[in-house]
Phi, psi and omega in degrees: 000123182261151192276150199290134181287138160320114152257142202256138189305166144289166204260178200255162172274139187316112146328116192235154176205129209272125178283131145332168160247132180242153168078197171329316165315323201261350185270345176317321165304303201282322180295330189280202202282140177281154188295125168327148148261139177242113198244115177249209191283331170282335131331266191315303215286326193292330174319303193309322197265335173286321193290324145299337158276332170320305186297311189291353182243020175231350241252137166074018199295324203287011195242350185251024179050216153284003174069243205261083182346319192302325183286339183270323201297301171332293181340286180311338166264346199272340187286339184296301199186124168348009161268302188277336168294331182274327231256350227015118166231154216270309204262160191273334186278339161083065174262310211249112193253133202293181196286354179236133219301197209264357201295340185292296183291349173269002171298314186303292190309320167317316198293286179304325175296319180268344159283317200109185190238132200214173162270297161001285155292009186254302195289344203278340178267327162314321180292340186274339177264354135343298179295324194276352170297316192301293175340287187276002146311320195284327224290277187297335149317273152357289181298344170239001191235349179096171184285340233251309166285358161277328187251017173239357169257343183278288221293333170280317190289322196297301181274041187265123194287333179288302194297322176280338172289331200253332163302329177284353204226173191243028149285178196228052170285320167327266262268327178298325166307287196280014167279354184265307149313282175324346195256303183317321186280345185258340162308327181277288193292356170316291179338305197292339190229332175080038197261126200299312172329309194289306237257321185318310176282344180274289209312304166287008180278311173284337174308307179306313177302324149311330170270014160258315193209056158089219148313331166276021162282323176283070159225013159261356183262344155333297215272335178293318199291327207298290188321325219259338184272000125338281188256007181278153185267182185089171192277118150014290207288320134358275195321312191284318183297319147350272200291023178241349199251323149302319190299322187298335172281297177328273172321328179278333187265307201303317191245066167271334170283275195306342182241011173279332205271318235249319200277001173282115197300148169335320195254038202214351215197113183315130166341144162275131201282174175037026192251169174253316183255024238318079169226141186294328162298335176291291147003311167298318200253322155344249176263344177265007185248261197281338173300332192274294182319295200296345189113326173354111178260350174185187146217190195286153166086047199266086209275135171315132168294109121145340163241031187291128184299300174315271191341316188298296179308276184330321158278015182272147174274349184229177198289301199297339179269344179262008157289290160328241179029279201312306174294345175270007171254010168319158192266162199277175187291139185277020193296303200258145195276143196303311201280357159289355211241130202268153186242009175276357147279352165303296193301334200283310197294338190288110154350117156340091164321303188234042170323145191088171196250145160283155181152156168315320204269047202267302181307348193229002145283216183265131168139286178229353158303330172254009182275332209207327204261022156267003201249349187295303201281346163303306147286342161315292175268026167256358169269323182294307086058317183308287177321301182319308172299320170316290194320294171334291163347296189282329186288319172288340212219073167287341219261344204261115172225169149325171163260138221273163216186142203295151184081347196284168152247172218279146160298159175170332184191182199274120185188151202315324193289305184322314220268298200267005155286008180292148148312305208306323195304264186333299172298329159270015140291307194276321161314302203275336176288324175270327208270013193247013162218074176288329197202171191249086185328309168334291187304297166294001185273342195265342174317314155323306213267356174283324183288328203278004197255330195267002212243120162345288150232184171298292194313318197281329196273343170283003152225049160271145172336299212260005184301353196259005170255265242305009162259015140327331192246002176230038129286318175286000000 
């Protein structure tokens, strides 16, 4: 019996090494055919969806002038001089400041310095920050629920009657929104990885968002604290200094703008508008706060939305039209005495401010119950639909676990910590907790009502894409 011959390696193959191309060769390369693409159903149908909130939020944009003047009126001072753009100030002499802090109105101003100042540039970058909410609504959806729930959820956000009425106007809820999608999204992959950097990137995301409309930037922080001390990997204790070392990040970008305000003397720095005391906090907590809850209907100096005479003025371009103006803001003739003269067609002509009765349930009355506060018993129970499917899930299919996490115990079978490293948890935590206010009925209900006083006519403006919200609210 002979002994087995030594195996020997195969011999290696000849180092070969492929030249760039140059010269004639690299533009020949360049000419030839580009590499397939695969374009499938989820592509078209997210074009498809996009391309319609694009439409519903630009199409006829130009019938809405300036939309809520007051806010434009800002704009137009604020573009006059470095002061008045940080200070947002209402008036060009820089007395008086609008009521809302500034990242929303310095997009504008940005906008209108390199456009001109328009209705256009004012309205086009909100319908546009619309559209990428819708994207990155699909973005985050998608990635863990599939294409199919990212495009019934971008497709509910594009045709949602609030979200397309406040893209059409010139608040600046677009920009809250999507910082606000965005800060959701960076919440999700925190959960997912418990990475300090990512939740570090939520916390200053929603701070920005607090420098666009307040307080209503904090209605995502429930359902983010929720998800990440649930599903972030790591130890109790880990978790919680994490969300606390964010929330604390949070608090330093909101009110960083607010306390440049507060620590600047009274007489360097235009009135805080709609204040009682002219403090931005007092502002905050005040009249965009508690104010909001209580009923609150104005405050001093307060320019009406959509007919205020100052605001007008300040957008008039010529002498002769800030003439026109000045007289019709004269105060009226005293033939007939103030207490006769009834002020219920004034009010009836003015936007609503506060629509509804006050009270917790507010959101769920005439008013704004049918712009937004239908969407509340919705996202509840579609988180709950969540949980369930998660649970089932895990009882049929154990072999489907989590990825083991510092503290975990080893995969092997169906268990609360497997359940709660799920992604899907986190993303329809941190969604379903946030998505049941995406947007501000308040804001859309007076939007509406500037779009329907600005539409040529009735027959014209219902046939435009987006003419079926303004009768949205006189169905009800």
């Amino acid at each position: 019996m002979s002994s087995a011959e030594p195996l020997t390696p195969p011999p290696a193959a000849p180092h070969t090494t492929t030249a760039e191309p140059s010269g004639a060769g690299r533009a020949a390369w360049l000419r030839g055919p580009l590499p397939a693409v695969r374009v499938g159903p989820r592509h078209l149908a997210l074009v498809g969806v996009l391309a319609l909130s694009a439409v519903l939020n630009t199409h006829r944009l130009s019938q809405n002038g300036y939309a809520n003047i007051y806010y434009s009126a800002g704009v137009k001072s604020m573009m006059r001089s470095l002061h008045n753009f940080f200070f947002v100030s209402f008036d060009p002499s820089g007395l008086v400041s609008v009521d809302k802090p500034p990242l929303g109105l310095w997009v504008q101003a940005l906008s209108a310095k390199l456009f001109g100042f328009s209705p256009m540039s004012l309205l086009l970058p909100e319908a546009i920050m619309g559209v990428l909410a819708v994207a990155l609504l699909y973005y985050i959806v998608a990635r863990r629920f599939g294409w199919v729930a990212g495009i019934g959820s971008a497709l509910a956000l594009a045709v949602f009657p609030s979200f397309v009425a406040v893209s059409r106007d010139s608040g600046v809820d677009p920009l809250m929104i999507l910082l606000m999608l965005l800060a959701c999204g960076a919440a999700v992959r925190a959960a997912e990885t418990g990475r300090w950097r990512t939740l570090i990137w939520c916390g200053v995301l929603v701070g920005l968002a607090f420098n666009t409309k307040t307080l209503a930037a904090y209605l995502v922080v429930p359902g983010i604290a929720l998800a990440y001390l649930l599903c972030a990997p790591g130890s109790p204790l880990r978790r919680t200094t994490q969300l606390i070392v964010s929330g604390l990040v949070m608090l330093a970008v909101s009110f960083s703008w607010m306390a440049i305000v507060e620590l600047t003397p009274a007489s360097q720095r235009p009135y805080v508008g709609s204040s009682t005391n002219n403090s931005e906090l007092g502002l905050t907590f005040e009249y965009n706060g508690f104010g909001r809850v209580q009923g609150q209907t104005g405050g001093p100096g307060r320019i009406p939305h959509g007919r205020g005479a100052l605001a007008r003025y300040h957008l008039a371009e010529t002498a002769k039209e800030r003439e026109l103006l000045a007289r019709k803001a004269q105060p009226p003739s005293t033939k007939t005495p103030p207490a006769t003269r009834s002020s219920h067609s004034h009010r009836a002509r003015e936007p609503v401010a506060f629509p509804g009765s006050t009270g917790p349930l507010r959101l769920f009355g005439r008013g704004l119950g049918d712009q937004g506060g239908w969407i509340v018993p919705l996202a509840f129970f579609g988180t709950i639909g969540v949980l369930l499917l998660l649970l089932l899930t895990r009882r049929r299919s154990p072999a489907v676990q989590a990825p083991a996490a510092e503290g975990d115990p080893p995969a092997g079978g169906p268990s609360p910590t497997s359940l709660r490293r799920d992604p899907r948890l986190a993303t329809a935590l941190v969604l379903g907790r946030g998505s049941s206010t995406p947007t501000t009925p308040r804001r859309s209900h007076q939007a509406q009502q500037r779009w329907r006083e600005s539409a040529p006519s009735r027959s014209s403006s219902w046939r435009a894409p987006g003419g079926w919200i303004g009768g949205y609210s006189r169905w009800s």
